[in-house]
Amino acid sequence: MKQPGRILLGLFCLLVAVWLVAPTIVVVPMSFNDKKSLAFPPSGFSWQWYQNFFTNPEWLASLVGSLKVAVVTAVFATVIGTLAAFGLDRMKSRVSGVLRALLITPMVVPGVVLAVGIYAVYLDTQLVGTMTGFVLAHTMLAVPFVIIAVSASLEVFDKRLETAAASLGATRLTAFRTVTLPLIAPGILSGLLFAFVTSFDEIIVALFITSPYLKTLPVQIFSSITRDADPTVAAVGTLLFIVTSLVIGAGLLIGSRQGKR
């Protein structure tokens, strides 16, 4: 028989899980409401808000814009973050700690402070509302997540494998490409996913640098909520919840298989 303490611990964990997931789950039935209101529980069933999302040019344009920015940001942030983590891991001085603290600063600085600073710089450089401006800002916000994920993989990486490769005639670049990179791939994949999600969900900086020509999906959701109670927002939230869960689940599955190999 299970001890009462373990049963209580399991019930407590279940309660915490329900408490964390409940706000997201509530959005799902709201997206099928047959009336133009964010009411829960819904009074009827309708697919009209999903249809509105896929047929409304504003929603589609914001979705495409967010995907473009997120994909480019994820690639840039993963490359920069991986190289930075590798360099910090190889440094043997106190400077590495200072540099690490500086590189993860965007994670701890309030988003509004960063947004104001980025907006002030972008006004002078004419980057407000541009694809380049969004990618640069989101890359700065995403790099710390990549550094943390890759650094975690490097912490458990056996550096003797690189020494063995070097003893067999491999250069540093060859050893990194053929030995180090495949073994830390799960961390890189995790960093890539975190960078993509960070860019795709970012709202504070996006509100400051958006324009009528390039509006990300979170900005469009915010605009819709402040303008009217359109249940299309609930439909978008449901779709994002499903897609994000599938992407993260696939990433964890690939990472676990790669780790076993």
PDB file of C-alpha atoms in Angstrom:
ATOM      1  CA  MET A   1       0.000   0.000   0.000  1.00  0.00           C
ATOM      2  CA  LYS A   2       1.134   3.492  -0.741  1.00  0.00           C
ATOM      3  CA  GLN A   3       2.008   5.668   2.199  1.00  0.00           C
ATOM      4  CA  PRO A   4      -0.444   8.498   2.991  1.00  0.00           C
ATOM      5  CA  GLY A   5       2.333  11.034   2.471  1.00  0.00           C
ATOM      6  CA  ARG A   6       2.926   9.908  -1.104  1.00  0.00           C
ATOM      7  CA  ILE A   7      -0.801   9.973  -1.823  1.00  0.00           C
ATOM      8  CA  LEU A   8      -1.099  13.521  -0.477  1.00  0.00           C
ATOM      9  CA  LEU A   9       1.957  14.586  -2.471  1.00  0.00           C
ATOM     10  CA  GLY A  10       0.439  13.125  -5.649  1.00  0.00           C
ATOM     11  CA  LEU A  11      -2.882  14.873  -5.020  1.00  0.00           C
ATOM     12  CA  PHE A  12      -1.081  18.154  -4.363  1.00  0.00           C
ATOM     13  CA  CYS A  13       0.907  17.842  -7.623  1.00  0.00           C
ATOM     14  CA  LEU A  14      -2.321  17.059  -9.487  1.00  0.00           C
ATOM     15  CA  LEU A  15      -3.992  20.103  -7.959  1.00  0.00           C
ATOM     16  CA  VAL A  16      -1.092  22.347  -8.978  1.00  0.00           C
ATOM     17  CA  ALA A  17      -1.160  20.917 -12.519  1.00  0.00           C
ATOM     18  CA  VAL A  18      -4.906  21.574 -12.836  1.00  0.00           C
ATOM     19  CA  TRP A  19      -4.451  25.079 -11.454  1.00  0.00           C
ATOM     20  CA  LEU A  20      -1.754  25.839 -14.043  1.00  0.00           C
ATOM     21  CA  VAL A  21      -3.578  24.323 -17.014  1.00  0.00           C
ATOM     22  CA  ALA A  22      -7.138  25.415 -16.186  1.00  0.00           C
ATOM     23  CA  PRO A  23      -6.897  28.994 -17.580  1.00  0.00           C
ATOM     24  CA  THR A  24      -5.670  27.619 -20.896  1.00  0.00           C
ATOM     25  CA  ILE A  25      -8.282  24.866 -21.059  1.00  0.00           C
ATOM     26  CA  VAL A  26     -11.098  27.370 -20.412  1.00  0.00           C
ATOM     27  CA  VAL A  27     -10.210  29.184 -23.646  1.00  0.00           C
ATOM     28  CA  VAL A  28     -11.004  26.087 -25.744  1.00  0.00           C
ATOM     29  CA  PRO A  29     -14.796  25.969 -25.177  1.00  0.00           C
ATOM     30  CA  MET A  30     -14.963  29.765 -25.418  1.00  0.00           C
ATOM     31  CA  SER A  31     -13.656  29.558 -28.986  1.00  0.00           C
ATOM     32  CA  PHE A  32     -16.765  27.597 -30.038  1.00  0.00           C
ATOM     33  CA  ASN A  33     -19.278  30.121 -28.722  1.00  0.00           C
ATOM     34  CA  ASP A  34     -22.102  30.904 -31.156  1.00  0.00           C
ATOM     35  CA  LYS A  35     -22.379  34.497 -29.899  1.00  0.00           C
ATOM     36  CA  LYS A  36     -19.951  37.369 -30.220  1.00  0.00           C
ATOM     37  CA  SER A  37     -18.811  37.346 -26.619  1.00  0.00           C
ATOM     38  CA  LEU A  38     -16.089  35.774 -24.520  1.00  0.00           C
ATOM     39  CA  ALA A  39     -18.594  34.025 -22.275  1.00  0.00           C
ATOM     40  CA  PHE A  40     -17.957  30.866 -20.286  1.00  0.00           C
ATOM     41  CA  PRO A  41     -19.590  28.446 -20.491  1.00  0.00           C
ATOM     42  CA  PRO A  42     -20.631  29.060 -24.124  1.00  0.00           C
ATOM     43  CA  SER A  43     -24.337  29.187 -24.920  1.00  0.00           C
ATOM     44  CA  GLY A  44     -23.970  27.268 -28.190  1.00  0.00           C
ATOM     45  CA  PHE A  45     -21.559  25.686 -30.644  1.00  0.00           C
ATOM     46  CA  SER A  46     -20.108  27.302 -33.761  1.00  0.00           C
ATOM     47  CA  TRP A  47     -17.006  27.143 -35.967  1.00  0.00           C
ATOM     48  CA  GLN A  48     -17.439  30.722 -37.190  1.00  0.00           C
ATOM     49  CA  TRP A  49     -14.534  32.167 -35.205  1.00  0.00           C
ATOM     50  CA  TYR A  50     -12.058  29.682 -36.645  1.00  0.00           C
ATOM     51  CA  GLN A  51     -13.428  30.483 -40.077  1.00  0.00           C
ATOM     52  CA  ASN A  52     -13.012  34.168 -39.359  1.00  0.00           C
ATOM     53  CA  PHE A  53      -9.379  33.659 -38.412  1.00  0.00           C
ATOM     54  CA  PHE A  54      -8.510  31.815 -41.636  1.00  0.00           C
ATOM     55  CA  THR A  55     -10.473  34.206 -43.884  1.00  0.00           C
ATOM     56  CA  ASN A  56      -9.707  37.570 -42.287  1.00  0.00           C
ATOM     57  CA  PRO A  57      -6.741  39.263 -44.062  1.00  0.00           C
ATOM     58  CA  GLU A  58      -5.619  41.059 -40.889  1.00  0.00           C
ATOM     59  CA  TRP A  59      -5.363  37.857 -38.852  1.00  0.00           C
ATOM     60  CA  LEU A  60      -3.620  35.961 -41.627  1.00  0.00           C
ATOM     61  CA  ALA A  61      -1.150  38.799 -42.249  1.00  0.00           C
ATOM     62  CA  SER A  62      -0.253  38.958 -38.556  1.00  0.00           C
ATOM     63  CA  LEU A  63       0.185  35.171 -38.414  1.00  0.00           C
ATOM     64  CA  VAL A  64       2.485  35.141 -41.437  1.00  0.00           C
ATOM     65  CA  GLY A  65       4.449  38.077 -40.059  1.00  0.00           C
ATOM     66  CA  SER A  66       4.927  36.368 -36.687  1.00  0.00           C
ATOM     67  CA  LEU A  67       6.051  33.135 -38.335  1.00  0.00           C
ATOM     68  CA  LYS A  68       8.602  34.923 -40.514  1.00  0.00           C
ATOM     69  CA  VAL A  69      10.038  36.874 -37.610  1.00  0.00           C
ATOM     70  CA  ALA A  70      10.070  33.839 -35.297  1.00  0.00           C
ATOM     71  CA  VAL A  71      11.789  31.527 -37.797  1.00  0.00           C
ATOM     72  CA  VAL A  72      14.545  34.013 -38.657  1.00  0.00           C
ATOM     73  CA  THR A  73      14.969  34.937 -34.999  1.00  0.00           C
ATOM     74  CA  ALA A  74      15.210  31.289 -33.955  1.00  0.00           C
ATOM     75  CA  VAL A  75      17.958  30.616 -36.497  1.00  0.00           C
ATOM     76  CA  PHE A  76      20.013  33.697 -35.600  1.00  0.00           C
ATOM     77  CA  ALA A  77      19.544  33.292 -31.840  1.00  0.00           C
ATOM     78  CA  THR A  78      20.473  29.596 -31.970  1.00  0.00           C
ATOM     79  CA  VAL A  79      23.694  30.234 -33.889  1.00  0.00           C
ATOM     80  CA  ILE A  80      24.732  33.175 -31.709  1.00  0.00           C
ATOM     81  CA  GLY A  81      23.675  31.529 -28.454  1.00  0.00           C
ATOM     82  CA  THR A  82      25.398  28.218 -29.263  1.00  0.00           C
ATOM     83  CA  LEU A  83      28.681  29.907 -30.120  1.00  0.00           C
ATOM     84  CA  ALA A  84      28.450  32.117 -27.035  1.00  0.00           C
ATOM     85  CA  ALA A  85      27.748  29.146 -24.749  1.00  0.00           C
ATOM     86  CA  PHE A  86      30.627  27.196 -26.265  1.00  0.00           C
ATOM     87  CA  GLY A  87      33.000  30.132 -25.827  1.00  0.00           C
ATOM     88  CA  LEU A  88      31.926  30.721 -22.226  1.00  0.00           C
ATOM     89  CA  ASP A  89      32.352  27.022 -21.457  1.00  0.00           C
ATOM     90  CA  ARG A  90      35.934  27.089 -22.716  1.00  0.00           C
ATOM     91  CA  MET A  91      36.929  30.220 -20.786  1.00  0.00           C
ATOM     92  CA  LYS A  92      38.782  29.510 -17.555  1.00  0.00           C
ATOM     93  CA  SER A  93      38.759  33.000 -16.041  1.00  0.00           C
ATOM     94  CA  ARG A  94      36.379  35.042 -13.921  1.00  0.00           C
ATOM     95  CA  VAL A  95      35.567  37.099 -16.982  1.00  0.00           C
ATOM     96  CA  SER A  96      33.350  34.275 -18.221  1.00  0.00           C
ATOM     97  CA  GLY A  97      30.989  34.761 -15.270  1.00  0.00           C
ATOM     98  CA  VAL A  98      30.720  38.481 -15.983  1.00  0.00           C
ATOM     99  CA  LEU A  99      30.121  37.874 -19.670  1.00  0.00           C
ATOM    100  CA  ARG A 100      27.479  35.244 -18.905  1.00  0.00           C
ATOM    101  CA  ALA A 101      25.675  37.673 -16.605  1.00  0.00           C
ATOM    102  CA  LEU A 102      25.739  40.350 -19.302  1.00  0.00           C
ATOM    103  CA  LEU A 103      24.452  37.975 -21.984  1.00  0.00           C
ATOM    104  CA  ILE A 104      21.447  36.884 -19.943  1.00  0.00           C
ATOM    105  CA  THR A 105      20.594  40.458 -18.897  1.00  0.00           C
ATOM    106  CA  PRO A 106      17.596  40.676 -21.289  1.00  0.00           C
ATOM    107  CA  MET A 107      15.937  37.929 -19.217  1.00  0.00           C
ATOM    108  CA  VAL A 108      16.032  39.922 -15.967  1.00  0.00           C
ATOM    109  CA  VAL A 109      15.593  43.492 -17.169  1.00  0.00           C
ATOM    110  CA  PRO A 110      11.895  44.536 -17.209  1.00  0.00           C
ATOM    111  CA  GLY A 111      10.419  44.242 -20.672  1.00  0.00           C
ATOM    112  CA  VAL A 112       9.104  47.803 -20.662  1.00  0.00           C
ATOM    113  CA  VAL A 113      12.595  49.169 -20.001  1.00  0.00           C
ATOM    114  CA  LEU A 114      13.994  47.197 -22.935  1.00  0.00           C
ATOM    115  CA  ALA A 115      11.087  48.225 -25.135  1.00  0.00           C
ATOM    116  CA  VAL A 116      11.594  51.930 -24.432  1.00  0.00           C
ATOM    117  CA  GLY A 117      15.329  51.675 -25.103  1.00  0.00           C
ATOM    118  CA  ILE A 118      14.845  49.719 -28.322  1.00  0.00           C
ATOM    119  CA  TYR A 119      12.169  52.138 -29.513  1.00  0.00           C
ATOM    120  CA  ALA A 120      14.433  55.150 -28.885  1.00  0.00           C
ATOM    121  CA  VAL A 121      17.267  53.565 -30.881  1.00  0.00           C
ATOM    122  CA  TYR A 122      14.951  52.427 -33.676  1.00  0.00           C
ATOM    123  CA  LEU A 123      13.549  55.941 -34.136  1.00  0.00           C
ATOM    124  CA  ASP A 124      17.017  57.219 -35.032  1.00  0.00           C
ATOM    125  CA  THR A 125      17.883  54.230 -37.241  1.00  0.00           C
ATOM    126  CA  GLN A 126      14.447  54.004 -38.935  1.00  0.00           C
ATOM    127  CA  LEU A 127      13.958  50.370 -37.894  1.00  0.00           C
ATOM    128  CA  VAL A 128      10.488  50.817 -36.380  1.00  0.00           C
ATOM    129  CA  GLY A 129       8.004  48.515 -38.066  1.00  0.00           C
ATOM    130  CA  THR A 130      10.615  46.705 -40.176  1.00  0.00           C
ATOM    131  CA  MET A 131      11.425  43.030 -40.446  1.00  0.00           C
ATOM    132  CA  THR A 132      15.047  43.762 -39.559  1.00  0.00           C
ATOM    133  CA  GLY A 133      14.016  45.665 -36.462  1.00  0.00           C
ATOM    134  CA  PHE A 134      11.779  42.868 -35.194  1.00  0.00           C
ATOM    135  CA  VAL A 135      14.437  40.212 -35.814  1.00  0.00           C
ATOM    136  CA  LEU A 136      17.187  42.181 -34.073  1.00  0.00           C
ATOM    137  CA  ALA A 137      15.023  42.922 -31.032  1.00  0.00           C
ATOM    138  CA  HIS A 138      13.658  39.399 -30.711  1.00  0.00           C
ATOM    139  CA  THR A 139      17.099  37.855 -31.226  1.00  0.00           C
ATOM    140  CA  MET A 140      18.406  39.887 -28.310  1.00  0.00           C
ATOM    141  CA  LEU A 141      15.556  38.558 -26.155  1.00  0.00           C
ATOM    142  CA  ALA A 142      15.947  34.941 -27.322  1.00  0.00           C
ATOM    143  CA  VAL A 143      19.733  34.507 -27.112  1.00  0.00           C
ATOM    144  CA  PRO A 144      19.776  34.102 -23.288  1.00  0.00           C
ATOM    145  CA  PHE A 145      17.418  31.108 -23.515  1.00  0.00           C
ATOM    146  CA  VAL A 146      19.695  29.445 -26.065  1.00  0.00           C
ATOM    147  CA  ILE A 147      22.768  30.092 -23.931  1.00  0.00           C
ATOM    148  CA  ILE A 148      21.145  28.491 -20.888  1.00  0.00           C
ATOM    149  CA  ALA A 149      19.924  25.439 -22.818  1.00  0.00           C
ATOM    150  CA  VAL A 150      23.240  24.821 -24.608  1.00  0.00           C
ATOM    151  CA  SER A 151      25.286  25.501 -21.478  1.00  0.00           C
ATOM    152  CA  ALA A 152      23.304  22.809 -19.660  1.00  0.00           C
ATOM    153  CA  SER A 153      24.288  20.302 -22.365  1.00  0.00           C
ATOM    154  CA  LEU A 154      27.920  21.388 -22.268  1.00  0.00           C
ATOM    155  CA  GLU A 155      28.021  20.899 -18.495  1.00  0.00           C
ATOM    156  CA  VAL A 156      27.488  17.139 -18.914  1.00  0.00           C
ATOM    157  CA  PHE A 157      29.590  16.871 -22.080  1.00  0.00           C
ATOM    158  CA  ASP A 158      32.740  14.767 -21.689  1.00  0.00           C
ATOM    159  CA  LYS A 159      35.587  16.924 -23.033  1.00  0.00           C
ATOM    160  CA  ARG A 160      37.856  13.877 -23.202  1.00  0.00           C
ATOM    161  CA  LEU A 161      36.023  12.929 -26.387  1.00  0.00           C
ATOM    162  CA  GLU A 162      37.408  16.057 -28.058  1.00  0.00           C
ATOM    163  CA  THR A 163      40.877  15.157 -26.830  1.00  0.00           C
ATOM    164  CA  ALA A 164      40.487  11.680 -28.300  1.00  0.00           C
ATOM    165  CA  ALA A 165      39.393  13.161 -31.633  1.00  0.00           C
ATOM    166  CA  ALA A 166      42.390  15.513 -31.612  1.00  0.00           C
ATOM    167  CA  SER A 167      44.745  12.602 -30.920  1.00  0.00           C
ATOM    168  CA  LEU A 168      43.402  10.956 -34.067  1.00  0.00           C
ATOM    169  CA  GLY A 169      44.276  13.987 -36.169  1.00  0.00           C
ATOM    170  CA  ALA A 170      41.051  15.998 -36.063  1.00  0.00           C
ATOM    171  CA  THR A 171      41.307  19.771 -36.008  1.00  0.00           C
ATOM    172  CA  ARG A 172      39.356  21.808 -33.466  1.00  0.00           C
ATOM    173  CA  LEU A 173      36.723  22.678 -36.048  1.00  0.00           C
ATOM    174  CA  THR A 174      36.413  19.044 -37.155  1.00  0.00           C
ATOM    175  CA  ALA A 175      36.163  17.846 -33.558  1.00  0.00           C
ATOM    176  CA  PHE A 176      33.475  20.420 -32.850  1.00  0.00           C
ATOM    177  CA  ARG A 177      31.510  19.504 -35.977  1.00  0.00           C
ATOM    178  CA  THR A 178      31.760  15.725 -35.676  1.00  0.00           C
ATOM    179  CA  VAL A 179      31.950  15.148 -31.913  1.00  0.00           C
ATOM    180  CA  THR A 180      30.734  18.101 -29.845  1.00  0.00           C
ATOM    181  CA  LEU A 181      27.889  19.311 -32.025  1.00  0.00           C
ATOM    182  CA  PRO A 182      26.046  15.959 -32.314  1.00  0.00           C
ATOM    183  CA  LEU A 183      26.317  15.331 -28.567  1.00  0.00           C
ATOM    184  CA  ILE A 184      24.949  18.736 -27.545  1.00  0.00           C
ATOM    185  CA  ALA A 185      22.253  18.653 -30.242  1.00  0.00           C
ATOM    186  CA  PRO A 186      19.423  18.148 -27.690  1.00  0.00           C
ATOM    187  CA  GLY A 187      20.428  21.373 -25.948  1.00  0.00           C
ATOM    188  CA  ILE A 188      20.637  23.213 -29.257  1.00  0.00           C
ATOM    189  CA  LEU A 189      17.207  21.918 -30.245  1.00  0.00           C
ATOM    190  CA  SER A 190      15.767  23.046 -26.920  1.00  0.00           C
ATOM    191  CA  GLY A 191      17.326  26.469 -27.400  1.00  0.00           C
ATOM    192  CA  LEU A 192      15.898  26.665 -30.912  1.00  0.00           C
ATOM    193  CA  LEU A 193      12.392  25.896 -29.662  1.00  0.00           C
ATOM    194  CA  PHE A 194      12.689  28.377 -26.790  1.00  0.00           C
ATOM    195  CA  ALA A 195      13.933  31.060 -29.188  1.00  0.00           C
ATOM    196  CA  PHE A 196      11.053  30.430 -31.587  1.00  0.00           C
ATOM    197  CA  VAL A 197       8.426  30.525 -28.844  1.00  0.00           C
ATOM    198  CA  THR A 198       9.998  33.605 -27.252  1.00  0.00           C
ATOM    199  CA  SER A 199       9.820  35.504 -30.527  1.00  0.00           C
ATOM    200  CA  PHE A 200       6.384  34.225 -31.499  1.00  0.00           C
ATOM    201  CA  ASP A 201       4.801  35.136 -28.137  1.00  0.00           C
ATOM    202  CA  GLU A 202       6.652  38.416 -27.482  1.00  0.00           C
ATOM    203  CA  ILE A 203       4.255  41.339 -27.013  1.00  0.00           C
ATOM    204  CA  ILE A 204       5.836  44.192 -25.012  1.00  0.00           C
ATOM    205  CA  VAL A 205       8.626  45.151 -27.417  1.00  0.00           C
ATOM    206  CA  ALA A 206       6.383  44.380 -30.396  1.00  0.00           C
ATOM    207  CA  LEU A 207       3.820  46.938 -29.231  1.00  0.00           C
ATOM    208  CA  PHE A 208       6.490  49.638 -29.267  1.00  0.00           C
ATOM    209  CA  ILE A 209       8.019  48.863 -32.677  1.00  0.00           C
ATOM    210  CA  THR A 210       4.975  47.656 -34.617  1.00  0.00           C
ATOM    211  CA  SER A 211       3.540  49.415 -37.656  1.00  0.00           C
ATOM    212  CA  PRO A 212       0.508  49.036 -39.942  1.00  0.00           C
ATOM    213  CA  TYR A 213       2.768  47.252 -42.429  1.00  0.00           C
ATOM    214  CA  LEU A 214       4.134  44.620 -40.024  1.00  0.00           C
ATOM    215  CA  LYS A 215       2.027  43.527 -37.076  1.00  0.00           C
ATOM    216  CA  THR A 216       2.747  40.319 -35.194  1.00  0.00           C
ATOM    217  CA  LEU A 217       0.029  37.969 -33.993  1.00  0.00           C
ATOM    218  CA  PRO A 218       0.309  38.925 -30.278  1.00  0.00           C
ATOM    219  CA  VAL A 219      -0.117  42.591 -31.244  1.00  0.00           C
ATOM    220  CA  GLN A 220      -3.153  41.697 -33.346  1.00  0.00           C
ATOM    221  CA  ILE A 221      -4.624  39.764 -30.403  1.00  0.00           C
ATOM    222  CA  PHE A 222      -4.032  42.727 -28.085  1.00  0.00           C
ATOM    223  CA  SER A 223      -5.631  45.104 -30.579  1.00  0.00           C
ATOM    224  CA  SER A 224      -8.646  42.834 -30.971  1.00  0.00           C
ATOM    225  CA  ILE A 225      -9.156  42.537 -27.209  1.00  0.00           C
ATOM    226  CA  THR A 226      -8.953  46.301 -26.667  1.00  0.00           C
ATOM    227  CA  ARG A 227     -11.250  47.024 -29.621  1.00  0.00           C
ATOM    228  CA  ASP A 228     -14.036  44.480 -29.053  1.00  0.00           C
ATOM    229  CA  ALA A 229     -14.722  41.128 -27.370  1.00  0.00           C
ATOM    230  CA  ASP A 230     -14.164  39.060 -30.495  1.00  0.00           C
ATOM    231  CA  PRO A 231     -14.125  35.292 -29.773  1.00  0.00           C
ATOM    232  CA  THR A 232     -11.671  34.954 -32.657  1.00  0.00           C
ATOM    233  CA  VAL A 233      -9.064  35.645 -29.980  1.00  0.00           C
ATOM    234  CA  ALA A 234     -10.147  32.469 -28.176  1.00  0.00           C
ATOM    235  CA  ALA A 235      -9.919  30.509 -31.444  1.00  0.00           C
ATOM    236  CA  VAL A 236      -6.402  31.816 -32.028  1.00  0.00           C
ATOM    237  CA  GLY A 237      -5.442  30.964 -28.463  1.00  0.00           C
ATOM    238  CA  THR A 238      -6.727  27.416 -28.872  1.00  0.00           C
ATOM    239  CA  LEU A 239      -4.790  26.918 -32.094  1.00  0.00           C
ATOM    240  CA  LEU A 240      -1.610  28.306 -30.535  1.00  0.00           C
ATOM    241  CA  PHE A 241      -2.045  26.055 -27.505  1.00  0.00           C
ATOM    242  CA  ILE A 242      -2.384  22.960 -29.696  1.00  0.00           C
ATOM    243  CA  VAL A 243       0.490  23.841 -32.033  1.00  0.00           C
ATOM    244  CA  THR A 244       2.824  24.848 -29.194  1.00  0.00           C
ATOM    245  CA  SER A 245       2.085  21.640 -27.304  1.00  0.00           C
ATOM    246  CA  LEU A 246       2.788  19.552 -30.402  1.00  0.00           C
ATOM    247  CA  VAL A 247       6.034  21.393 -31.191  1.00  0.00           C
ATOM    248  CA  ILE A 248       7.366  21.176 -27.640  1.00  0.00           C
ATOM    249  CA  GLY A 249       6.295  17.537 -27.366  1.00  0.00           C
ATOM    250  CA  ALA A 250       8.051  16.694 -30.627  1.00  0.00           C
ATOM    251  CA  GLY A 251      11.163  18.536 -29.482  1.00  0.00           C
ATOM    252  CA  LEU A 252      11.252  16.682 -26.181  1.00  0.00           C
ATOM    253  CA  LEU A 253      10.743  13.359 -27.961  1.00  0.00           C
ATOM    254  CA  ILE A 254      13.522  14.043 -30.453  1.00  0.00           C
ATOM    255  CA  GLY A 255      15.802  15.268 -27.679  1.00  0.00           C
ATOM    256  CA  SER A 256      15.214  12.186 -25.542  1.00  0.00           C
ATOM    257  CA  ARG A 257      15.887   9.846 -28.468  1.00  0.00           C
ATOM    258  CA  GLN A 258      19.025  11.785 -29.376  1.00  0.00           C
ATOM    259  CA  GLY A 259      20.188  11.596 -25.767  1.00  0.00           C
ATOM    260  CA  LYS A 260      19.711   7.826 -25.651  1.00  0.00           C
ATOM    261  CA  ARG A 261      21.727   7.460 -28.823  1.00  0.00           C
TER     262      ARG A 261
END
